[in-house]
Tab-separated table of C-alpha atoms in Angstrom:
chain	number	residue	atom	x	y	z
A	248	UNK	CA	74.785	72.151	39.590
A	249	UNK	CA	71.795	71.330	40.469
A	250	UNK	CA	70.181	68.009	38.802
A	251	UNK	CA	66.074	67.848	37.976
A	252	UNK	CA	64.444	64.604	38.864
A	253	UNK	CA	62.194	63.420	35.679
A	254	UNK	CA	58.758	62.344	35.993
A	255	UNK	CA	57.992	58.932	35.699
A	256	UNK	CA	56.786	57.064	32.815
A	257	UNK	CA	53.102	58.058	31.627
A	258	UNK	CA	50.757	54.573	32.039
A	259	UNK	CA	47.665	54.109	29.594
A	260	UNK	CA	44.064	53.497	30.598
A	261	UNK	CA	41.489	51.884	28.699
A	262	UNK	CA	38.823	54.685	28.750
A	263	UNK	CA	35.652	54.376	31.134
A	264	UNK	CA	32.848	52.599	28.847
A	265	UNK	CA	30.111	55.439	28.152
A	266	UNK	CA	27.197	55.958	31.201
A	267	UNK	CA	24.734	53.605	31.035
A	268	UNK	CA	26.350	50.445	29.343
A	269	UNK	CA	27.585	47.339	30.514
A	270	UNK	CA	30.401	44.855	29.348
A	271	UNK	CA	28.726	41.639	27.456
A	272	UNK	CA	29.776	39.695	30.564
A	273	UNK	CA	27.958	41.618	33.115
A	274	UNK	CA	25.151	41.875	30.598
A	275	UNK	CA	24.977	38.102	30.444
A	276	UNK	CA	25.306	37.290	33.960
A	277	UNK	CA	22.632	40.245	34.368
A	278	UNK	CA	20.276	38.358	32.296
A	279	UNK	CA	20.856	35.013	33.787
A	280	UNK	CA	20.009	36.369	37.055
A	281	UNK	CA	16.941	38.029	36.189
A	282	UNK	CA	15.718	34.760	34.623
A	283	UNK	CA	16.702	32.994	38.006
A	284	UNK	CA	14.510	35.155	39.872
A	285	UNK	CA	11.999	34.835	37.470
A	286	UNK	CA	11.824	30.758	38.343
A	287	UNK	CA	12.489	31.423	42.235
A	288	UNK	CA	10.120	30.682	44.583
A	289	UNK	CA	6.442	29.655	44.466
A	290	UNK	CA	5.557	31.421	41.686
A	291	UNK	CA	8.462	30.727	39.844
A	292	UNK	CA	7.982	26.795	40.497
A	293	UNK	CA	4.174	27.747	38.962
A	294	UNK	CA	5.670	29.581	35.894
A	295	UNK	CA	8.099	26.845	35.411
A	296	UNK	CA	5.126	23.839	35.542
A	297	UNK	CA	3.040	26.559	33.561
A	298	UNK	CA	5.636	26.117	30.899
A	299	UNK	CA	6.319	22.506	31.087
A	300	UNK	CA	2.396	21.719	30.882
A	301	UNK	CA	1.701	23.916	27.588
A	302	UNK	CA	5.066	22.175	26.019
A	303	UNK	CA	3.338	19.024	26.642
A	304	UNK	CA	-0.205	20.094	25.765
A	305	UNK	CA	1.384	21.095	22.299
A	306	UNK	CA	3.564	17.889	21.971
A	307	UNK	CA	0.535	16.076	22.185
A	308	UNK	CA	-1.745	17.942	19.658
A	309	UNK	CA	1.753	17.173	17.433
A	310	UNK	CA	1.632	13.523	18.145
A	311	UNK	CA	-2.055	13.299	17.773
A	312	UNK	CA	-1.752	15.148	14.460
A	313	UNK	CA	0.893	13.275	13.393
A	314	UNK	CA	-1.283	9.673	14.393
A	315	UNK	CA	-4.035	10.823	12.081
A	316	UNK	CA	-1.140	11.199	9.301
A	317	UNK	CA	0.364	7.821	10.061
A	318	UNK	CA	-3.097	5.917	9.974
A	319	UNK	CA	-4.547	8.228	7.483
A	320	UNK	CA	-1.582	8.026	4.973
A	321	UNK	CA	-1.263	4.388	5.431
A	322	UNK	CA	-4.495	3.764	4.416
A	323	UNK	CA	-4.315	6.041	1.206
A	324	UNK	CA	-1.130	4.278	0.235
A	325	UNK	CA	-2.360	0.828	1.174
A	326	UNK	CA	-5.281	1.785	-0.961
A	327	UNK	CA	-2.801	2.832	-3.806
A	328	UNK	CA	-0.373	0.126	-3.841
A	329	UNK	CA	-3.503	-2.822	-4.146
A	330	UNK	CA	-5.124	-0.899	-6.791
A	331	UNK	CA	-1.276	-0.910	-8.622
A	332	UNK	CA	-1.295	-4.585	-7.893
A	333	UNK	CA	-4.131	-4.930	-9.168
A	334	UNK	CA	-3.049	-3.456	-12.569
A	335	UNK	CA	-0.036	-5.548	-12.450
A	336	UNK	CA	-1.947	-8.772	-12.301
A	337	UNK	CA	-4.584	-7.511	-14.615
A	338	UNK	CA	-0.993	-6.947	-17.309
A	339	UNK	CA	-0.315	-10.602	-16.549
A	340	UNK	CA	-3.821	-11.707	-16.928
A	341	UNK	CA	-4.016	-10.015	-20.242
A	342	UNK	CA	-1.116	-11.200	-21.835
A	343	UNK	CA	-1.720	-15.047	-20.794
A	344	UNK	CA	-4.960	-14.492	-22.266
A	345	UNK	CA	-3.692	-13.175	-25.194
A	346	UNK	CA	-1.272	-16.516	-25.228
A	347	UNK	CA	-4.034	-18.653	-24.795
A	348	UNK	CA	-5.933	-17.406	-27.874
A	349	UNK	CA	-3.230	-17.356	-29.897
A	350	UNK	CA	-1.393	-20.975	-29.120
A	351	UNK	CA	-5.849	-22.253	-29.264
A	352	UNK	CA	-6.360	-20.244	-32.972
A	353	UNK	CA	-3.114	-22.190	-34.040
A	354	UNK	CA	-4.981	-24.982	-33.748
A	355	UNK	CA	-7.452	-24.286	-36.178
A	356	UNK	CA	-5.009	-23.607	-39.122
A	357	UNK	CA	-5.304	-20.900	-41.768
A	358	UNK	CA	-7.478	-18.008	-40.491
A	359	UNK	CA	-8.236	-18.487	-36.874
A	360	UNK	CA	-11.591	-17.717	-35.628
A	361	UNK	CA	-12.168	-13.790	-36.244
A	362	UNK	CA	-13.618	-13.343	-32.539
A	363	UNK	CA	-10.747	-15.455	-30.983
A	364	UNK	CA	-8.384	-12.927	-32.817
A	365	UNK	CA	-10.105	-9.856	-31.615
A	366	UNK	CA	-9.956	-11.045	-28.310
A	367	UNK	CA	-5.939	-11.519	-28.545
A	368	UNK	CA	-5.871	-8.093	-29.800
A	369	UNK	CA	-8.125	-6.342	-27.642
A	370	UNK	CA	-6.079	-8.492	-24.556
A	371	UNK	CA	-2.640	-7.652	-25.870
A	372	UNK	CA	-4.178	-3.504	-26.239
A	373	UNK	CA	-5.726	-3.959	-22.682
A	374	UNK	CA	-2.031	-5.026	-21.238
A	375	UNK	CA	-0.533	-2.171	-22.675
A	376	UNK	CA	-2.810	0.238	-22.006
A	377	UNK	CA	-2.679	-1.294	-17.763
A	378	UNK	CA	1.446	-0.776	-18.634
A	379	UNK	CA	0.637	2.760	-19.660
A	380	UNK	CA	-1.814	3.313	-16.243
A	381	UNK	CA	0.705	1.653	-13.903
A	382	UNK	CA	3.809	3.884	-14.619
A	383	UNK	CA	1.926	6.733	-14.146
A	384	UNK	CA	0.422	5.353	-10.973
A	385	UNK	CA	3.415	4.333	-9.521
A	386	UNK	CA	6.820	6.002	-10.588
A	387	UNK	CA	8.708	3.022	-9.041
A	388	UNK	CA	7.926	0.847	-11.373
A	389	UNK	CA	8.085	2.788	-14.402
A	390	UNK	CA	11.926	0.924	-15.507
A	391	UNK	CA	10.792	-2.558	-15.199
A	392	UNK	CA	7.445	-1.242	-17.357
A	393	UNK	CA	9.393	-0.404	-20.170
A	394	UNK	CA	11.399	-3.817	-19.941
A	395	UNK	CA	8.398	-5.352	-20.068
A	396	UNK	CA	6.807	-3.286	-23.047
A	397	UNK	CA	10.391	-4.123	-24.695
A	398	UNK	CA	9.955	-7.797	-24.905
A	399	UNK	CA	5.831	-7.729	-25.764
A	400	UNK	CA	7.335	-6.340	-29.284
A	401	UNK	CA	9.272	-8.811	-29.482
A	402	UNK	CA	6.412	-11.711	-28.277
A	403	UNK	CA	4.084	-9.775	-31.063
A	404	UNK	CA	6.473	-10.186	-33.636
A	405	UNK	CA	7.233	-13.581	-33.104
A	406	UNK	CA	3.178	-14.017	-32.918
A	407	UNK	CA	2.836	-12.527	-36.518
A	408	UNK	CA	5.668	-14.747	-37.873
A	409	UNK	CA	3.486	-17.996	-36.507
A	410	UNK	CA	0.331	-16.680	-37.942
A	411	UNK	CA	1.592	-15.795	-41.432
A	412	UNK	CA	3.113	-19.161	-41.845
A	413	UNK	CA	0.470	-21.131	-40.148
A	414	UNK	CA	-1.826	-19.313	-42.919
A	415	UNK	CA	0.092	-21.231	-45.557
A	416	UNK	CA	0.602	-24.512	-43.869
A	417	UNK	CA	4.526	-24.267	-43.502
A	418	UNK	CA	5.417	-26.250	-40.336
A	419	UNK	CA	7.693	-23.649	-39.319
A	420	UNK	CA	4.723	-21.583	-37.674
A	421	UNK	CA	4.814	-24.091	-34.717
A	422	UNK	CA	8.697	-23.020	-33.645
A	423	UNK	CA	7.738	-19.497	-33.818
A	424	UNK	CA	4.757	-20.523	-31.699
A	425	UNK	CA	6.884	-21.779	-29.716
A	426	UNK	CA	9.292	-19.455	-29.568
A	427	UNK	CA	7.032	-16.502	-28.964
A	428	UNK	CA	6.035	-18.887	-25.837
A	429	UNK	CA	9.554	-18.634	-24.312
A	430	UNK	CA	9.519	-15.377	-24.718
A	431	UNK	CA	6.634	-14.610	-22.944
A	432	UNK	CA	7.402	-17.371	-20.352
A	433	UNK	CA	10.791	-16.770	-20.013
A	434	UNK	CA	11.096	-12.843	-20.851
A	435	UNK	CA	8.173	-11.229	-20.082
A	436	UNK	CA	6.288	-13.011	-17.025
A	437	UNK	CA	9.367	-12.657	-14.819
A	438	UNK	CA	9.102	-9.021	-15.388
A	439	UNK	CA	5.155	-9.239	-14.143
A	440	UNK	CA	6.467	-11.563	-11.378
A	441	UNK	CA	9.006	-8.890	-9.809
A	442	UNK	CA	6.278	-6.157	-10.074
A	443	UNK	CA	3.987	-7.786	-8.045
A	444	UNK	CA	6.636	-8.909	-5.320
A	445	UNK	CA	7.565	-5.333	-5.378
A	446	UNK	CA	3.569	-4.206	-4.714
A	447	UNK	CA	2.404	-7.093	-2.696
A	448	UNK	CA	5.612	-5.229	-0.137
A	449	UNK	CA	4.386	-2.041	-0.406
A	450	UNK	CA	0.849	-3.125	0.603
A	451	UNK	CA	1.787	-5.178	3.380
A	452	UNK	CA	4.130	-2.624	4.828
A	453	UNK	CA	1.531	-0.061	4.416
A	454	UNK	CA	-0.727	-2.466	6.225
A	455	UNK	CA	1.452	-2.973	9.521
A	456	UNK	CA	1.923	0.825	9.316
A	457	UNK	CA	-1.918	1.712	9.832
A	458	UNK	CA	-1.765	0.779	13.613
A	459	UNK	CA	1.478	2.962	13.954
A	460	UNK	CA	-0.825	6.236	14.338
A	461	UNK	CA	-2.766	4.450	17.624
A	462	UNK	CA	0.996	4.466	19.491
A	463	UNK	CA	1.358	8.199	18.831
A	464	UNK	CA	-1.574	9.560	20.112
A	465	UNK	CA	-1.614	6.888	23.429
A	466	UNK	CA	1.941	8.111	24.189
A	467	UNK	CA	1.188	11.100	23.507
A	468	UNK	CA	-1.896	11.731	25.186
A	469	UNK	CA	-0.499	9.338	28.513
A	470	UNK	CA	2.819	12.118	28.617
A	471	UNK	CA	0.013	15.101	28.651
A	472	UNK	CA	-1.968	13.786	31.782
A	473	UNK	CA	1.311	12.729	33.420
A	474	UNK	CA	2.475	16.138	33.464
A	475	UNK	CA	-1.036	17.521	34.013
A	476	UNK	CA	-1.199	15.672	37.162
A	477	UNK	CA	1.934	15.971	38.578
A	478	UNK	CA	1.156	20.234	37.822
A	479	UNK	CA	-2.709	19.596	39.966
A	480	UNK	CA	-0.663	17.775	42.537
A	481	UNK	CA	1.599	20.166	43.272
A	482	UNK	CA	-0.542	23.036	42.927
A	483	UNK	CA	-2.912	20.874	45.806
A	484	UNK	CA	0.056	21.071	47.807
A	485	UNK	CA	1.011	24.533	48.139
A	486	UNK	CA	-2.311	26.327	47.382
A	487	UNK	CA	-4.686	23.699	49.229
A	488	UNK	CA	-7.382	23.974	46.147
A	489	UNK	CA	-8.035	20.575	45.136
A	490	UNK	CA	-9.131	21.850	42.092
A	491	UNK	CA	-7.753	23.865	39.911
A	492	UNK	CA	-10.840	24.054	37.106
A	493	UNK	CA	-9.020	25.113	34.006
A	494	UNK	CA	-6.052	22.780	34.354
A	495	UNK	CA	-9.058	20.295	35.031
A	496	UNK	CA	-10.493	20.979	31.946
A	497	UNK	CA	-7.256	20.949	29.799
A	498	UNK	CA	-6.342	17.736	31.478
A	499	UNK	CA	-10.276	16.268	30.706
A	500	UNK	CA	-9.824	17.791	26.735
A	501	UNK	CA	-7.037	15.450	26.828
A	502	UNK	CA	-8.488	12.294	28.270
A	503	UNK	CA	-11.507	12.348	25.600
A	504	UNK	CA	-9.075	13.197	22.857
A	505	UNK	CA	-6.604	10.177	23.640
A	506	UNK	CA	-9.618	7.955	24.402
A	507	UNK	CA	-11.068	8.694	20.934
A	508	UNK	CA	-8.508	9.011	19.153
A	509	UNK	CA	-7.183	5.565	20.163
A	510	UNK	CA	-10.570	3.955	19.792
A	511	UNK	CA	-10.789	5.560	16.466
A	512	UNK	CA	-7.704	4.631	15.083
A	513	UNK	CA	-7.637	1.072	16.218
A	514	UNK	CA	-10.712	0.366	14.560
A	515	UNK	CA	-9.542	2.150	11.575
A	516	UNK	CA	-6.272	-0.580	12.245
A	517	UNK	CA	-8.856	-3.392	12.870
A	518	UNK	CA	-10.887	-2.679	9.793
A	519	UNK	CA	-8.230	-2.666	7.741
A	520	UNK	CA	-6.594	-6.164	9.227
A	521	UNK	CA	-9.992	-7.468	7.924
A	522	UNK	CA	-9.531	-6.073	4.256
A	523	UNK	CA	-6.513	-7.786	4.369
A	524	UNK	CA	-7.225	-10.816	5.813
A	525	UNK	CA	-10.729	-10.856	3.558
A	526	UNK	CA	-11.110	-9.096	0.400
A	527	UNK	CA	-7.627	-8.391	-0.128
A	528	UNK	CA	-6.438	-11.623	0.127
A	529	UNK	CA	-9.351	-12.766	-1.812
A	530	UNK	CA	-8.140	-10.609	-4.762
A	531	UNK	CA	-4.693	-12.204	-4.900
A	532	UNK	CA	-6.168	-15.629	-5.178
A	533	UNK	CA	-8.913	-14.604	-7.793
A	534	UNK	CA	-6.298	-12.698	-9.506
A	535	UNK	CA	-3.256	-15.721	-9.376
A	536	UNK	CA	-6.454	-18.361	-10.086
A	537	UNK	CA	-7.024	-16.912	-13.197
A	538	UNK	CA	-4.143	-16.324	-14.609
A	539	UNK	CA	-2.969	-19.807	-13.801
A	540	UNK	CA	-6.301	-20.961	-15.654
A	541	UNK	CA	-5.092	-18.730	-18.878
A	542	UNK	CA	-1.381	-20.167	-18.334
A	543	UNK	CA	-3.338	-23.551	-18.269
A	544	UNK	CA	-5.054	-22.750	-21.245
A	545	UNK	CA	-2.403	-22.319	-23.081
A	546	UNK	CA	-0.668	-25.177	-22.368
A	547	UNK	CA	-3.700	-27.809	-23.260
A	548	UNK	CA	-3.241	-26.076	-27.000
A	549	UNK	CA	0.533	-26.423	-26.863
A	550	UNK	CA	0.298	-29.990	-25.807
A	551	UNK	CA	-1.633	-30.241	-29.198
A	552	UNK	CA	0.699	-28.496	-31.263
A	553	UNK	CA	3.218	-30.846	-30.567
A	554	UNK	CA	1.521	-33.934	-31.535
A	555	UNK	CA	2.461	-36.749	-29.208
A	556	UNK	CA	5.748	-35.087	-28.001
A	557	UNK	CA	3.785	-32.694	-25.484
A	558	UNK	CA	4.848	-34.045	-22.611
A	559	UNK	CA	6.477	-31.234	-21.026
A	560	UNK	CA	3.122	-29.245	-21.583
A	561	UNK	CA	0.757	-31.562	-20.141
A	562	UNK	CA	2.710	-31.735	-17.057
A	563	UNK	CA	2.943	-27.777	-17.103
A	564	UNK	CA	-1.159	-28.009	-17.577
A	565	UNK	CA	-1.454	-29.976	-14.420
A	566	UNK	CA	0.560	-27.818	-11.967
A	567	UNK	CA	-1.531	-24.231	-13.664
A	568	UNK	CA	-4.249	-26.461	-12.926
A	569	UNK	CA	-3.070	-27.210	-9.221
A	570	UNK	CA	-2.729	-23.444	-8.703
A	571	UNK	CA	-6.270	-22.945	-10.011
A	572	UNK	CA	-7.473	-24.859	-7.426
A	573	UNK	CA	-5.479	-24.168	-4.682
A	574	UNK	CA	-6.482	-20.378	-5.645
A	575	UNK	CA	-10.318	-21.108	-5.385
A	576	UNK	CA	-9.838	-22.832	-2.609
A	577	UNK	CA	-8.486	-19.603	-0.784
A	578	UNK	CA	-10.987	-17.207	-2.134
A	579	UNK	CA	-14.129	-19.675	-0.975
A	580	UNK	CA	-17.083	-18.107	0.061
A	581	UNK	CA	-16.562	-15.388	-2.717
A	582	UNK	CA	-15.953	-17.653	-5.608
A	583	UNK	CA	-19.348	-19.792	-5.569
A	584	UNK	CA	-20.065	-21.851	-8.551
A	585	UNK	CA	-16.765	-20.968	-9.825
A	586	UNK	CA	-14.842	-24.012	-8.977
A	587	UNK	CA	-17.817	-25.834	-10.707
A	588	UNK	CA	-16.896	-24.253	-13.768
A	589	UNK	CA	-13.527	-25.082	-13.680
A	590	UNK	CA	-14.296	-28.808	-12.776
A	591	UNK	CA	-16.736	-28.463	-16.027
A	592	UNK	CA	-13.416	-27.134	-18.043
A	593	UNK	CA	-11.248	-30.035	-16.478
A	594	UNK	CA	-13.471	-32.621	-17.696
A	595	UNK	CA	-13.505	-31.306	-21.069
A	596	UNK	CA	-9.652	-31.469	-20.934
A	597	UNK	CA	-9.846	-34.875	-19.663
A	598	UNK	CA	-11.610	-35.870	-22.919
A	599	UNK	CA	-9.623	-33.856	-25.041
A	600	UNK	CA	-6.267	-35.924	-23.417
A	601	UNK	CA	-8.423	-39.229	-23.636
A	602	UNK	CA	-8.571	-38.605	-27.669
A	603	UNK	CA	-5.271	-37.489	-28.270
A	604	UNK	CA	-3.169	-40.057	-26.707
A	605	UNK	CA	-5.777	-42.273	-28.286
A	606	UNK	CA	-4.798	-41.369	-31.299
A	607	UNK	CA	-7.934	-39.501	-32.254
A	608	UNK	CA	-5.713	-36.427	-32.743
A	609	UNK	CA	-8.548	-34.597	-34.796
A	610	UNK	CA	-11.073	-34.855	-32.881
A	611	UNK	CA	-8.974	-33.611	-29.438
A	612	UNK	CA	-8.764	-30.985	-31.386
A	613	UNK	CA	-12.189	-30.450	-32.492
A	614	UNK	CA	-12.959	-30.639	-28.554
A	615	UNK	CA	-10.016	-28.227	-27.768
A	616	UNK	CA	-11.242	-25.693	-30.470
A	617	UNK	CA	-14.849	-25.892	-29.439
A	618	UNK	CA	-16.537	-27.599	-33.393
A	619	UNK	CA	-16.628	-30.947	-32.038
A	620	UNK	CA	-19.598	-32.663	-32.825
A	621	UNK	CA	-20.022	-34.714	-29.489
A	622	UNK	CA	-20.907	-31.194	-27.239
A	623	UNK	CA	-17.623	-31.530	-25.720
A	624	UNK	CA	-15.962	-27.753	-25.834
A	625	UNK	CA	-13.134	-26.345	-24.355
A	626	UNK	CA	-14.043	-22.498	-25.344
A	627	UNK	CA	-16.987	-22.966	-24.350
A	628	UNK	CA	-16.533	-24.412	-20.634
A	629	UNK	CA	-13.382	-21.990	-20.230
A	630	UNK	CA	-15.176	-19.084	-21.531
A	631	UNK	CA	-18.117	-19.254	-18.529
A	632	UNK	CA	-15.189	-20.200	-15.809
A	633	UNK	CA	-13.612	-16.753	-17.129
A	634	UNK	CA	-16.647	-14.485	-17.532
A	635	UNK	CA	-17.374	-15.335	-13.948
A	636	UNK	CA	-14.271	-15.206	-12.393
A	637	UNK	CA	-13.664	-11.515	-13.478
A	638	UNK	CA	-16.667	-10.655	-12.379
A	639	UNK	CA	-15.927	-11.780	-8.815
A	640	UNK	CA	-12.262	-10.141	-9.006
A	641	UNK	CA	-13.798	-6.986	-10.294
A	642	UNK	CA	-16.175	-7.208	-7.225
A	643	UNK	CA	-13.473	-8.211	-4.682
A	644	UNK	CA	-11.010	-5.515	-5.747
A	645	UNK	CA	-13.321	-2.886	-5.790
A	646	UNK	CA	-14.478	-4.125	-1.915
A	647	UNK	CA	-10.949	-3.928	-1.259
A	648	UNK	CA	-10.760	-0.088	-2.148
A	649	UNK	CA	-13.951	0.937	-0.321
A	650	UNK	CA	-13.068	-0.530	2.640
A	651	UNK	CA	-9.880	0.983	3.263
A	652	UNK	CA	-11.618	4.345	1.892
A	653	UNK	CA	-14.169	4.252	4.308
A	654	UNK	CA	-11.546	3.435	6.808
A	655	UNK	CA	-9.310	6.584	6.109
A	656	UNK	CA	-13.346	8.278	6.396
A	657	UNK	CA	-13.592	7.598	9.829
A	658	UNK	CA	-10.562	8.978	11.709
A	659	UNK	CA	-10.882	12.234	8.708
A	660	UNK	CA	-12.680	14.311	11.939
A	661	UNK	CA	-10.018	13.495	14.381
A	662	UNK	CA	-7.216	14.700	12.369
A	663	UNK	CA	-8.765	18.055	12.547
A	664	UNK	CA	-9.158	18.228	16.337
A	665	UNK	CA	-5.524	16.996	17.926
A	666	UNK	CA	-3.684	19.661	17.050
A	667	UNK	CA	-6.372	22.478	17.788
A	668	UNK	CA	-7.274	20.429	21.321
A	669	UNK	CA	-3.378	20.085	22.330
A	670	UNK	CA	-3.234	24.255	21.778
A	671	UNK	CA	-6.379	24.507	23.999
A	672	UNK	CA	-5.350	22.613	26.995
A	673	UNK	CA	-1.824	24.958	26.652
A	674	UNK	CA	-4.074	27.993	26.784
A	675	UNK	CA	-6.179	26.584	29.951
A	676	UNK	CA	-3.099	25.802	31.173
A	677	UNK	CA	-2.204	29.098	31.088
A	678	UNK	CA	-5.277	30.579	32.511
A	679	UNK	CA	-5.157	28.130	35.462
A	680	UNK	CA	-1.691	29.185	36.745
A	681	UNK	CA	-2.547	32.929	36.012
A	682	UNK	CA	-5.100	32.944	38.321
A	683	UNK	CA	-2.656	31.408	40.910
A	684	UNK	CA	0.082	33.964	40.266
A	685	UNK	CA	-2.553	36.657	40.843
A	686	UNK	CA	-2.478	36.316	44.872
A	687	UNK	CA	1.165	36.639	44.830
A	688	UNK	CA	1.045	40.022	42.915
């Protein structure tokens, strides 16, 4: 019997991939080599510096773009931020104002003077109407605002209580005085005190940040003509033209535009380190000056009110009084005749002290409430020292916002040309090493 030999065991065989495709592998490696070849030789070495000078043509239209927008927004927030302060200080000048008038009307007993009234309501309206501006202005400060609008209710009320019982001569009035005193003093003016800690920041970091545009465009501009002349060098070398004119341009588009642009900008920088080492800081001691006059204000009346035990008062008088002149001492050359006023109001003050620990209580009074009979007066003397002195802060603050507008003015045109210049020079660049890659075609 014969025996059949069986076939061996059928194998299986992927099936051949379709004409005209490739496994992603082969397609990859394809593509790696064709961009090898691309880059080999001269005229890949030219496509590859072609490349590597437009990236840094555009990196420094970015950086020179982004210098105006440093400087530029600097400014405008600088600008911002001492107009908020402003406001801030203007609150606190308001409401020690207000103070003033109110603890000085005491004096008088029954109705106080109706002028010196509408002045402590048109101040205490003015100081909410500034609280009303500056959380709109500046969204930061909008929860320590409505602290500080909390306790003014609460310094008002107390105010009303001391007025309505002062009207009937019940002692009692005084300790609301008082009272609405500590609230202010102890309440409210630390409130005002953090705001402008917070804004006098902002304004000097805004001020060191002006001069951070200059570094952009130098670095940027010094990476651009790096590159650009390593590119000329090279293309010297194996072409043996000197000049390559396009590149030459691009390169010389660059040059002017860092030059400028860094000349621009650091004067912009420089003009606004004088704002802030002039008007600016002339505004802060105008601003503190007064408001340390108003807090001294205040405390000449209060030093009245409590009728030989106003020790504490007096003292508090002096130092306000310390500040004031420390303050006007800051701001000279801006502040002229002012510190003659004050001296005038100091005088006054000395009389009005002379009397009172005299024992000629009445007539320190008379003085400090502006009917004595001797052409000593307090409202009188204070009243010219504070017309003028807001008049010079109005002055100095808006000199302050000019400036630093007319700052932001001046580098406006070279915002719009780093970008557009940086694209340029990439598209010179371009047509340079075309006309290079030509002869090898």
């Amino acid at each position: 019997m014969t025996q059949t030999q069986s076939a061996p065991p059928a194998t299986w065989s992927p099936p051949a991939p379709p004409a005209g495709t490739t496994q992603p592998a082969a397609r990859t490696a394809s593509r790696r080599n064709a961009i090898a070849q691309w880059f080999q030789g001269t005229p890949g070495r030219m496509r590859a510096f072609l490349i590597l000078a437009a990236v840094a043509s555009i990196l420094f239209g970015i950086a020179a773009a982004q210098g105006h927008a440093q400087s530029s927004g600097a400014l405008e927030r600088a600008e911002a931020n001492a107009a908020q302060l402003v406001r801030i200080q203007g609150i606190h000048t308001n409401l020690v104002s207000a103070n003033a008038d109110a603890t000085n009307a005491f004096l008088v007993g029954g109705l106080e003077p109706p002028a010196q009234r509408q002045h402590f309501v048109d101040s205490m309206a003015a100081a909410a109407r500034l609280i009303s501006e500056a959380s709109t202005a500046q969204p930061a400060d909008q929860n320590v605002l409505g602290q500080l609008n909390t306790t003014l209710i609460t310094y008002n009320g107390l105010i009303e209580q001391a007025r309505a019982n002062n009207r009937q001569g019940l002692p009692i009035g005084s300790q609301y005085l008082k009272d609405a005193n500590a609230v202010l003093q102890d309440d409210s003016l630390p409130l005002v005190n953090a705001l402008v800690q917070a804004n006098e920041k902002r304004v000097e970091d805004e001020f060191d940040g002006v001069g951070h545009g200059t570094i952009w465009v130098l670095v940027g501009g010094l990476l651009a003509l790096v590159v650009f002349g390593i590119t000329l060098r090279w293309l010297a070398r194996r072409t043996h033209r000197y000049l390559n004119l396009p590149i030459v341009v691009g390169a010389a588009l660059i040059l002017i535009v860092t030059i400028m642009g860094g000349v621009t900008l650091s004067s912009a920088s420089s003009a606004a380190s004088d704002t802030r080492s002039d008007s600016y800081a002339k505004t802060l001691a105008l601003s503190t000056a007064r408001i340390a006059a108003y807090d001294a204000r205040s405390n000449e009346s209060l030093t009245l009110i409590a009728r030989g035990s106003g020790d504490a008062f007096d003292k508090a008088f002096n130092d306000a009084a310390a500040v004031v002149d420390d303050q006007l001492g800051k701001a000279s050359g801006t502040t002229d005749g002012l510190q003659d006023l004050w001296s005038a109001y100091k005088d006054v003050h000395a009389e009005v002290r002379k009397d009172d620990t005299g024992g000629n209580w009445d007539e320190a009074v008379n003085k400090a409430v502006g009917t004595s009979k001797s052409g000593k007066d307090s409202v009188k003397t204070f009243t010219a020292f504070d017309t003028q002195s807001a008049s010079q802060l109005q002055s100095t603050s808006e000199d302050v916002s000019s400036k630093l507008s007319d700052a932001r003015g001046s580098i406006r045109l070279f915002g719009w040309l780093g970008l557009p210049i940086g694209i340029l020079a990439a598209l010179l660049v371009a047509w340079g090493m075309s006309q290079r890659l030509e002869e090898y075609r």
